[in-house]
PDB file of C-alpha atoms in Angstrom:
ATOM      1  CA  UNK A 185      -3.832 -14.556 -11.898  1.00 76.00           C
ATOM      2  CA  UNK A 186      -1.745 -12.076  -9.955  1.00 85.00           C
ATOM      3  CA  UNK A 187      -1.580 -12.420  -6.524  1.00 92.00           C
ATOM      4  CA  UNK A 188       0.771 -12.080  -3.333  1.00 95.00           C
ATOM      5  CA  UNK A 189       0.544 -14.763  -0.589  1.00 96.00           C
ATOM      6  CA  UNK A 190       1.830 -14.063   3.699  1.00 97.00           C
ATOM      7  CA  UNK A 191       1.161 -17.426   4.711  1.00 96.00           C
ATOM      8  CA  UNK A 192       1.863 -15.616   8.636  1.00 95.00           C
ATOM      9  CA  UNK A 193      -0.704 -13.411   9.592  1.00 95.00           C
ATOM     10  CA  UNK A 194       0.339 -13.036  13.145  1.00 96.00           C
ATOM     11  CA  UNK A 195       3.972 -13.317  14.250  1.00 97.00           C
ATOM     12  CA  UNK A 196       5.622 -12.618  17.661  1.00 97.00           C
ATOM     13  CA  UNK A 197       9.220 -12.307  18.486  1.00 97.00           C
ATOM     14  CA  UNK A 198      11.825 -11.781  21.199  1.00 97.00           C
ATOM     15  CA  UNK A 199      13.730  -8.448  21.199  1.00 97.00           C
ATOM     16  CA  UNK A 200      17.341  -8.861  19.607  1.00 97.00           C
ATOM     17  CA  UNK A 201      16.075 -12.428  17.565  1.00 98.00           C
ATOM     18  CA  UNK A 202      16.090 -12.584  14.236  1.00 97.00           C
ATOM     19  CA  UNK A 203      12.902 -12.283  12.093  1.00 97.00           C
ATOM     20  CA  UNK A 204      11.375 -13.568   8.893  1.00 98.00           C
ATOM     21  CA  UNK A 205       8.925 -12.725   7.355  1.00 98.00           C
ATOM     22  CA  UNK A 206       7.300 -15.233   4.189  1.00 98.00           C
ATOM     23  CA  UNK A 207       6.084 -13.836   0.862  1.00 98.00           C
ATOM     24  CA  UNK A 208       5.006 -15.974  -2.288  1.00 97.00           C
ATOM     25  CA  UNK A 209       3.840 -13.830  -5.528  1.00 95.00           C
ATOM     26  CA  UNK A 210       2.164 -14.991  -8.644  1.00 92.00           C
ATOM     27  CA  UNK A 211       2.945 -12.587 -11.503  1.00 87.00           C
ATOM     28  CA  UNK A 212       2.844 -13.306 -15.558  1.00 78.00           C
ATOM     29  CA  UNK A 213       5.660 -10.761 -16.677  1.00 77.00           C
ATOM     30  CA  UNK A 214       8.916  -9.775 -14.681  1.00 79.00           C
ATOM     31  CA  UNK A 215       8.020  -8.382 -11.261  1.00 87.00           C
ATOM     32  CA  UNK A 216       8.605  -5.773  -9.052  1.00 92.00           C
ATOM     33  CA  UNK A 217       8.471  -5.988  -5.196  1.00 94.00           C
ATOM     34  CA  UNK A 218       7.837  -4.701  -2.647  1.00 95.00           C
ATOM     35  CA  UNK A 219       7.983  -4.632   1.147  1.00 97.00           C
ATOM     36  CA  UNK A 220       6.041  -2.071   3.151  1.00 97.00           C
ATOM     37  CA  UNK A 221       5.407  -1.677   6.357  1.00 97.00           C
ATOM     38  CA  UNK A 222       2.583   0.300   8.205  1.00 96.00           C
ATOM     39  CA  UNK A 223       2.292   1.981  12.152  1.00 92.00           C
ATOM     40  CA  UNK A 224      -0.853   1.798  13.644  1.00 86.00           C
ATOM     41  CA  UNK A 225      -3.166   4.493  11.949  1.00 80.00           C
ATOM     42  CA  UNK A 226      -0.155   4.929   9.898  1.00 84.00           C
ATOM     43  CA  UNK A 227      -0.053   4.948   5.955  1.00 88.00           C
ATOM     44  CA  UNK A 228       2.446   2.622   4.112  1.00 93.00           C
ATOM     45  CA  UNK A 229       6.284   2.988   4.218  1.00 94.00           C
ATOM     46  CA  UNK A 230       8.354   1.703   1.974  1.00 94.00           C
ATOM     47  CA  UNK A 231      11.392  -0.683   3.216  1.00 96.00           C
ATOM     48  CA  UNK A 232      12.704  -1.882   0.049  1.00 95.00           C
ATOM     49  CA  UNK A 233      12.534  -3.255  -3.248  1.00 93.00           C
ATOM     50  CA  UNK A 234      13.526  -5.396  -5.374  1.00 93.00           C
ATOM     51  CA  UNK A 235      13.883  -4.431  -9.979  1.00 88.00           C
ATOM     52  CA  UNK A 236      16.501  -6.559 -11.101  1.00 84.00           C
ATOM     53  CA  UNK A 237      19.985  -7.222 -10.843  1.00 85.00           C
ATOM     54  CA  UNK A 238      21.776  -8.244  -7.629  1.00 86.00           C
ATOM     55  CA  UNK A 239      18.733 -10.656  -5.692  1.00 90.00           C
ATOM     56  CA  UNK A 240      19.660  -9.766  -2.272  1.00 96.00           C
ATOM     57  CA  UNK A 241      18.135  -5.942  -1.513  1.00 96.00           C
ATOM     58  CA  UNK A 242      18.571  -3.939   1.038  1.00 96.00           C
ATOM     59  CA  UNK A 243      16.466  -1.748   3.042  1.00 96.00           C
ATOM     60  CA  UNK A 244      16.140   0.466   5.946  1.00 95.00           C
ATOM     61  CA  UNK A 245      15.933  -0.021   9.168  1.00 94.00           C
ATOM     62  CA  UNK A 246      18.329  -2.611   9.000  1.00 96.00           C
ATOM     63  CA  UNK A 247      16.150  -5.086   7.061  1.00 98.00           C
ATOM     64  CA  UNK A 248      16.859  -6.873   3.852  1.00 98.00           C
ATOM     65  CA  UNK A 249      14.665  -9.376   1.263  1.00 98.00           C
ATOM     66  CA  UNK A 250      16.427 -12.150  -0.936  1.00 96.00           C
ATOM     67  CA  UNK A 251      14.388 -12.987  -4.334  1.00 94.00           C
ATOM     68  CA  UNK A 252      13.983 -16.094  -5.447  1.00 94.00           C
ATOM     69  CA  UNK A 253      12.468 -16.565  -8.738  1.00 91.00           C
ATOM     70  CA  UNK A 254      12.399 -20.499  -8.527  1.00 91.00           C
ATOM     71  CA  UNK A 255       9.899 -20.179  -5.670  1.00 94.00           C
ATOM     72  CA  UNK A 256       7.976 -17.199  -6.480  1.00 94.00           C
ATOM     73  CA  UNK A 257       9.263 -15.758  -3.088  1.00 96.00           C
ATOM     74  CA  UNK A 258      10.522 -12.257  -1.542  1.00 97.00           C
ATOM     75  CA  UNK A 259      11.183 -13.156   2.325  1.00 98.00           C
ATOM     76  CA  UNK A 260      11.965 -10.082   4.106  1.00 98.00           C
ATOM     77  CA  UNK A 261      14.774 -10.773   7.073  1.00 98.00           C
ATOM     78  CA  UNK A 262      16.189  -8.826   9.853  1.00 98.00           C
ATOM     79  CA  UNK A 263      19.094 -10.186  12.237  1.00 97.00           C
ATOM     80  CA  UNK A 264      18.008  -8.636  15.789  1.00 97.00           C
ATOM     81  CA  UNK A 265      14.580  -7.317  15.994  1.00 98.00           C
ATOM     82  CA  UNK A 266      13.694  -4.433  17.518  1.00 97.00           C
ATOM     83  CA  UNK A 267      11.179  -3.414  19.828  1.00 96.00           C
ATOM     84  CA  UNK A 268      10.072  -0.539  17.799  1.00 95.00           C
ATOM     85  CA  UNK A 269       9.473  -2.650  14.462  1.00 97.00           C
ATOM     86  CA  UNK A 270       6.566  -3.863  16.126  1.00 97.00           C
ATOM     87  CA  UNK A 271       3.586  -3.076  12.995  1.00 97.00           C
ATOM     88  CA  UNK A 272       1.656  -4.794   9.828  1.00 97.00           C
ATOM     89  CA  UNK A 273       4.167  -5.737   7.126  1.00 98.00           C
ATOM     90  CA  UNK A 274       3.112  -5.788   3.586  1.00 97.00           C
ATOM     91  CA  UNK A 275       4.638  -7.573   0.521  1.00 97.00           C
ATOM     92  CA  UNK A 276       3.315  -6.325  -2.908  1.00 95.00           C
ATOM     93  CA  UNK A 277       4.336  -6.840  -6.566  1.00 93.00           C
ATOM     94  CA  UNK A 278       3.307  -4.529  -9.661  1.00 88.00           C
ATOM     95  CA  UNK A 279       5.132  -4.160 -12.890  1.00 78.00           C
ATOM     96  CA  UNK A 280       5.037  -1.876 -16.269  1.00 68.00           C
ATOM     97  CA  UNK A 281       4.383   2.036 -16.125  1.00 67.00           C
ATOM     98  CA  UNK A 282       0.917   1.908 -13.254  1.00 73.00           C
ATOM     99  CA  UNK A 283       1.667   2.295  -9.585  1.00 77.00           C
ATOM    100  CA  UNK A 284      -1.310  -0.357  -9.057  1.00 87.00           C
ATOM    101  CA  UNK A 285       0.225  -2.687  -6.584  1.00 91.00           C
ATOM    102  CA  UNK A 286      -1.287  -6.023  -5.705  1.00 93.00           C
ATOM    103  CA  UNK A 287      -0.615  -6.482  -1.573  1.00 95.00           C
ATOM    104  CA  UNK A 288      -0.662  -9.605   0.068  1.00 96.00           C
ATOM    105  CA  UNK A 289      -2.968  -9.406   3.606  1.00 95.00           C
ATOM    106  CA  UNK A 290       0.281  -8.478   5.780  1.00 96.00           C
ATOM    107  CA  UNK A 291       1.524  -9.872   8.823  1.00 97.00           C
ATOM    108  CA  UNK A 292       1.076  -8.434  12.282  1.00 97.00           C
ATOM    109  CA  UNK A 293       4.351  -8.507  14.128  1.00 97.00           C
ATOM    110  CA  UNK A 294       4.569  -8.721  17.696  1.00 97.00           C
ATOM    111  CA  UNK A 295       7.820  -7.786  19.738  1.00 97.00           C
ATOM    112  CA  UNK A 296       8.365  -9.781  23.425  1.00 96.00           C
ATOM    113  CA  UNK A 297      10.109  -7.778  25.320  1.00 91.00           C
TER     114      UNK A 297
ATOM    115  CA  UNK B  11       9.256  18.876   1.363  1.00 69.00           C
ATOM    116  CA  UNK B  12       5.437  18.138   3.068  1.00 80.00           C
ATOM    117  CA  UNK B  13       4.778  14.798   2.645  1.00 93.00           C
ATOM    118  CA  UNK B  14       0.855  13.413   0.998  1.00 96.00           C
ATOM    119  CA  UNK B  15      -1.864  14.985   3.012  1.00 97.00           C
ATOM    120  CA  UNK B  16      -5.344  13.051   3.185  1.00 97.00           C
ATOM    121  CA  UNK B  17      -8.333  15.077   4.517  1.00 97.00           C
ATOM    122  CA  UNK B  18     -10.601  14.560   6.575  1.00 97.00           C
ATOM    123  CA  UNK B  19      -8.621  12.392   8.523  1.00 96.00           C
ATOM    124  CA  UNK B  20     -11.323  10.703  10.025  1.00 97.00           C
ATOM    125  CA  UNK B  21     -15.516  10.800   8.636  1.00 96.00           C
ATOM    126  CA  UNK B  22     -18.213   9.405   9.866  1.00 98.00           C
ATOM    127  CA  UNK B  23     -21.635   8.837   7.047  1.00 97.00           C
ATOM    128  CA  UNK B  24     -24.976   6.879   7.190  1.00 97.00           C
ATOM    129  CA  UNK B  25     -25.922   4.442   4.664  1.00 97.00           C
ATOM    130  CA  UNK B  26     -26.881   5.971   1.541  1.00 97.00           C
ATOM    131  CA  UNK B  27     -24.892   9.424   1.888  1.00 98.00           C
ATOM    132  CA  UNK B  28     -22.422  10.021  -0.254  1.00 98.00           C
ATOM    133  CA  UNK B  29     -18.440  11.261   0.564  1.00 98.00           C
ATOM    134  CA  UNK B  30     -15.852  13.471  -1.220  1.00 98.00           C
ATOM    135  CA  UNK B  31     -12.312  12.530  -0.005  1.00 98.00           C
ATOM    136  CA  UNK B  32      -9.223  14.401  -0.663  1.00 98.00           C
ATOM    137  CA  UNK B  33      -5.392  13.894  -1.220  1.00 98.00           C
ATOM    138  CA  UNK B  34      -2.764  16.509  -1.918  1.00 98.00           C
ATOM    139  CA  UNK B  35       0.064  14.815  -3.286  1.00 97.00           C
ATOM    140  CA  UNK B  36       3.756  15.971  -2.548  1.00 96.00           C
ATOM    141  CA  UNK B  37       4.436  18.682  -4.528  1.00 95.00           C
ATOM    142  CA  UNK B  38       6.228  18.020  -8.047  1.00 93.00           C
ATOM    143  CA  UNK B  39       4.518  14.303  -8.118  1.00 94.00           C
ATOM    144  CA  UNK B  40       2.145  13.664 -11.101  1.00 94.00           C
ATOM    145  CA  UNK B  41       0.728   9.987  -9.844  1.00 94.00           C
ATOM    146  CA  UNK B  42      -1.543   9.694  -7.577  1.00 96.00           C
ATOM    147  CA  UNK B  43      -3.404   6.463  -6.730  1.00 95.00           C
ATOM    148  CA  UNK B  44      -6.272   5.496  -4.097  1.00 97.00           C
ATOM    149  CA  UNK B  45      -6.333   2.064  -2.020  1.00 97.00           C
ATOM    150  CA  UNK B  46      -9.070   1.020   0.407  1.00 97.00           C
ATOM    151  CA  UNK B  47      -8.021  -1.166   3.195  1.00 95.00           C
ATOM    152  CA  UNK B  48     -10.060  -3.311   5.497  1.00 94.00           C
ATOM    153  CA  UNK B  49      -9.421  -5.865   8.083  1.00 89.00           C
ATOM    154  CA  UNK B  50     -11.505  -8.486   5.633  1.00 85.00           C
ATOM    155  CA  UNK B  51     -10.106  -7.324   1.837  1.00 88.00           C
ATOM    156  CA  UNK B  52      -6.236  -6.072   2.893  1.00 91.00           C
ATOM    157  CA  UNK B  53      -5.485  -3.322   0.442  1.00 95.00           C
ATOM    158  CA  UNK B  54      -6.924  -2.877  -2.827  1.00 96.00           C
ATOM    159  CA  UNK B  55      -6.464  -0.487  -5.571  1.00 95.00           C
ATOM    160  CA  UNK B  56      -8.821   1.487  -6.619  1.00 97.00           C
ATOM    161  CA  UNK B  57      -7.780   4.020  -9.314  1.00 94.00           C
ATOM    162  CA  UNK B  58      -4.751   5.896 -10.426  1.00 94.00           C
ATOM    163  CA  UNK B  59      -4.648   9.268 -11.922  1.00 95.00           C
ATOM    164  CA  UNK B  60      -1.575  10.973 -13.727  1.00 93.00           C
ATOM    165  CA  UNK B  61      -1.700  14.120 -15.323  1.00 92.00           C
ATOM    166  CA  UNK B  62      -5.633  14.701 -14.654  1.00 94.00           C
ATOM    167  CA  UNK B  63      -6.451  11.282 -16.614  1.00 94.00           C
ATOM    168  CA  UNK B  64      -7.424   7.971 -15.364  1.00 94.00           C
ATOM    169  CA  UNK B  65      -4.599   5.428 -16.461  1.00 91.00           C
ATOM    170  CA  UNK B  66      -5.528   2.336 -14.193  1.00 90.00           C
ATOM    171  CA  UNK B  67      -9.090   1.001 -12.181  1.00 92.00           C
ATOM    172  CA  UNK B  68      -9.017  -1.704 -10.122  1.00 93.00           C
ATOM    173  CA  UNK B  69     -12.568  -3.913  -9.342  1.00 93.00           C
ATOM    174  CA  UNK B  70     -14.842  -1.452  -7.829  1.00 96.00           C
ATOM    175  CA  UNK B  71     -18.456  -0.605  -8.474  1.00 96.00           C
ATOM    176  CA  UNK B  72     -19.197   2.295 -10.440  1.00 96.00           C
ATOM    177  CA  UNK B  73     -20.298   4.254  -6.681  1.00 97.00           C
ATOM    178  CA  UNK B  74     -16.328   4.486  -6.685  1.00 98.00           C
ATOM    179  CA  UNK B  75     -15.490   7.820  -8.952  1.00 97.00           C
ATOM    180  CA  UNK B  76     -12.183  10.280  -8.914  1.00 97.00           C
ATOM    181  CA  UNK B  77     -10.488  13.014 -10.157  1.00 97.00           C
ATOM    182  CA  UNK B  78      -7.497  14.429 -10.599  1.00 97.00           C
ATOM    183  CA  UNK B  79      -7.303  18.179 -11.024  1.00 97.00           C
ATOM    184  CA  UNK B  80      -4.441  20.225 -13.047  1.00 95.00           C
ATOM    185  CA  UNK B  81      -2.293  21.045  -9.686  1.00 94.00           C
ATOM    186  CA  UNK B  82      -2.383  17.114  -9.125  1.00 96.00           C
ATOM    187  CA  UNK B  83      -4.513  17.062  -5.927  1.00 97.00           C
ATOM    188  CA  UNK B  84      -7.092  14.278  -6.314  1.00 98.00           C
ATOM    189  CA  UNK B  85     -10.423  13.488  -5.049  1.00 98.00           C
ATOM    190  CA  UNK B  86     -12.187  10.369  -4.618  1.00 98.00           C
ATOM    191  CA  UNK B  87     -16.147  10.363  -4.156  1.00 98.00           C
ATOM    192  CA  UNK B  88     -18.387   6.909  -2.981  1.00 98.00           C
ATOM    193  CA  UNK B  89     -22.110   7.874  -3.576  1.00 95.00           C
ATOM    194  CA  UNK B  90     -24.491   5.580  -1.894  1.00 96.00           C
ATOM    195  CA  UNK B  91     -22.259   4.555   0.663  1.00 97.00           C
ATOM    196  CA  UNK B  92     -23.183   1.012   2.017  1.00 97.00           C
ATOM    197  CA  UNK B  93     -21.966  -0.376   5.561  1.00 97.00           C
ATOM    198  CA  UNK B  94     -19.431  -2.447   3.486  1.00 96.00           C
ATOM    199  CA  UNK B  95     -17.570   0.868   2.336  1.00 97.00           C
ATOM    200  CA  UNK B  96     -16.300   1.669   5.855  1.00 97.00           C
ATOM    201  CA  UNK B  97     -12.663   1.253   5.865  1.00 97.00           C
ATOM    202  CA  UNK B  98      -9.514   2.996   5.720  1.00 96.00           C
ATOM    203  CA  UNK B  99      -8.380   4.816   2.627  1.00 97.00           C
ATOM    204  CA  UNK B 100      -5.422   5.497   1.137  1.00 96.00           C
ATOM    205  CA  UNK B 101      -3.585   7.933  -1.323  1.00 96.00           C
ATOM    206  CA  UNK B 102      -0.296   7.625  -2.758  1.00 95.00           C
ATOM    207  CA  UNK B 103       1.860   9.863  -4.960  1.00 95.00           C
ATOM    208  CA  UNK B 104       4.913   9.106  -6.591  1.00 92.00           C
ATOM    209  CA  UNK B 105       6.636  11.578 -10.197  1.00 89.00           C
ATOM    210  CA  UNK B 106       6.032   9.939 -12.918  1.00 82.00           C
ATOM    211  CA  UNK B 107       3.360   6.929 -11.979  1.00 79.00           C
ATOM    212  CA  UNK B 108       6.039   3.973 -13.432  1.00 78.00           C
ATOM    213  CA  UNK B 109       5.960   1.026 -10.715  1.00 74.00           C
ATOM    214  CA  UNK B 110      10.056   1.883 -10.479  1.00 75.00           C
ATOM    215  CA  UNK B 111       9.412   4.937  -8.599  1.00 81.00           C
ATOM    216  CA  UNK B 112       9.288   5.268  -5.099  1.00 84.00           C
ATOM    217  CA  UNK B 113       5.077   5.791  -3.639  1.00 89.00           C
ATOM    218  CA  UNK B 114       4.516   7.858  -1.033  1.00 93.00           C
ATOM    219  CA  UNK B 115       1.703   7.360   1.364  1.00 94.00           C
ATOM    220  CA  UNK B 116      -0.622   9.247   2.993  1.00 95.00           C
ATOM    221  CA  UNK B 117      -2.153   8.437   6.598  1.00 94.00           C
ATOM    222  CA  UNK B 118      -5.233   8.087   4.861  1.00 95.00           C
ATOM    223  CA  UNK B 119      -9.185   8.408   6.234  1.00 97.00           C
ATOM    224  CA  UNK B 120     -10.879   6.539   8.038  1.00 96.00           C
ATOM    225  CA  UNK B 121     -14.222   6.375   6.569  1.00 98.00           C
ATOM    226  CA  UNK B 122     -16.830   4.756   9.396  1.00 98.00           C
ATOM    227  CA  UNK B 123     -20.445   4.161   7.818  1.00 98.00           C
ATOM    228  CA  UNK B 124     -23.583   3.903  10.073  1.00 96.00           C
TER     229      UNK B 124
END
């Protein structure tokens, strides 16, 4: 079955430490991810993802995902967090021509000032 | 370039009622796909539309219909709303509908149900 795991639902963080931020996926074929993140009353943003090639991808806002296919994962890292990254991140995977996107159930991140 | 635009933004319905929602997708984008979001489900995908035809349909009763007309705006319609419907939904466009392609959200509406 596909699926996409955040084992963190709620996550809080000092301003200027580093974050991140734990995604497993179950997929049959070759996957595409995704990291998205979403505002409060906000739709989804995209912050990167990953095809193929080079497993290290990099976003914006300063953040960046490694892939590892021998653990099914996608973590999504950032060196010095921001207070204004404060919002529900989401990790999805899809595949083939379809936009349908399975999302895993996000995790809340709080910034400490 | 305006970006997806998702009206009402908010809607309020009783049980039973039914609900027409809308989503203009940016213009030049083909794909257009609907998600509902709750605090209890997370997002799930409900249907995608390209080129006025339904290509994808996730696991939704049949009370869960759309469209997709030939200037690519898109409407989704829940007839006999139940309390269980109330959530937050989203639209997303992207050019060509391939998973490669960058989606573009909407701010979506919030659909409250009495």
């Amino acid at each position: 079955a596909q699926s996409v795991t955040q084992p963190d639902i709620h996550i809080t963080v000092s301003e200027g430490a580093s974050l991140e931020l734990r995604c497993n996926y179950s997929y049959g074929a070759t996957p595409y991810l995704f990291w998205y993140v979403q505002s409060p009353g906000q739709g989804l943003q995209l912050l990167l993802k990953y095809f193929s090639g080079d497993t290290l991808v990099q976003g914006i806002k300063g953040f960046e995902a490694e892939f590892k296919r021998s653990q099914s994962s996608f973590n999504l890292r950032k060196p010095s967090v921001h207070w204004s990254d404060a919002a529900e991140y989401f990790c999805a995977v899809g595949g083939g021509a379809t936009n349908k996107l399975i999302f895993g159930t996000g995790t809340l991140l709080a910034v400490q000032p | 370039k305006a970006g997806v635009t998702q009206t009402p933004r908010y809607l309020i319905k009783t049980r039973g009622q039914q609900v027409t929602l809308s989503c203009s997708p940016i213009s030049g984008h083909r794909s257009v796909s609907w998600y509902q979001q709750t605090p209890g489900q997370g997002l799930q995908f409900l249907f995608e539309y390209f080129s006025e035809t339904q290509r994808n349909k996730g696991n939704f009763p049949g009370r869960f219909s759309g469209r997709q007309f030939s200037n690519s705006r898109s409407e989704m319609n829940v007839s006999t709303l139940e309390l269980g419907d109330s959530a937050l939904y989203l639209c997303a466009s992207s050019a060509q509908g391939a998973t490669n392609e960058k989606l573009f959200f909407g701010s979506g509406t919030q659909l409250s149900v009495l």
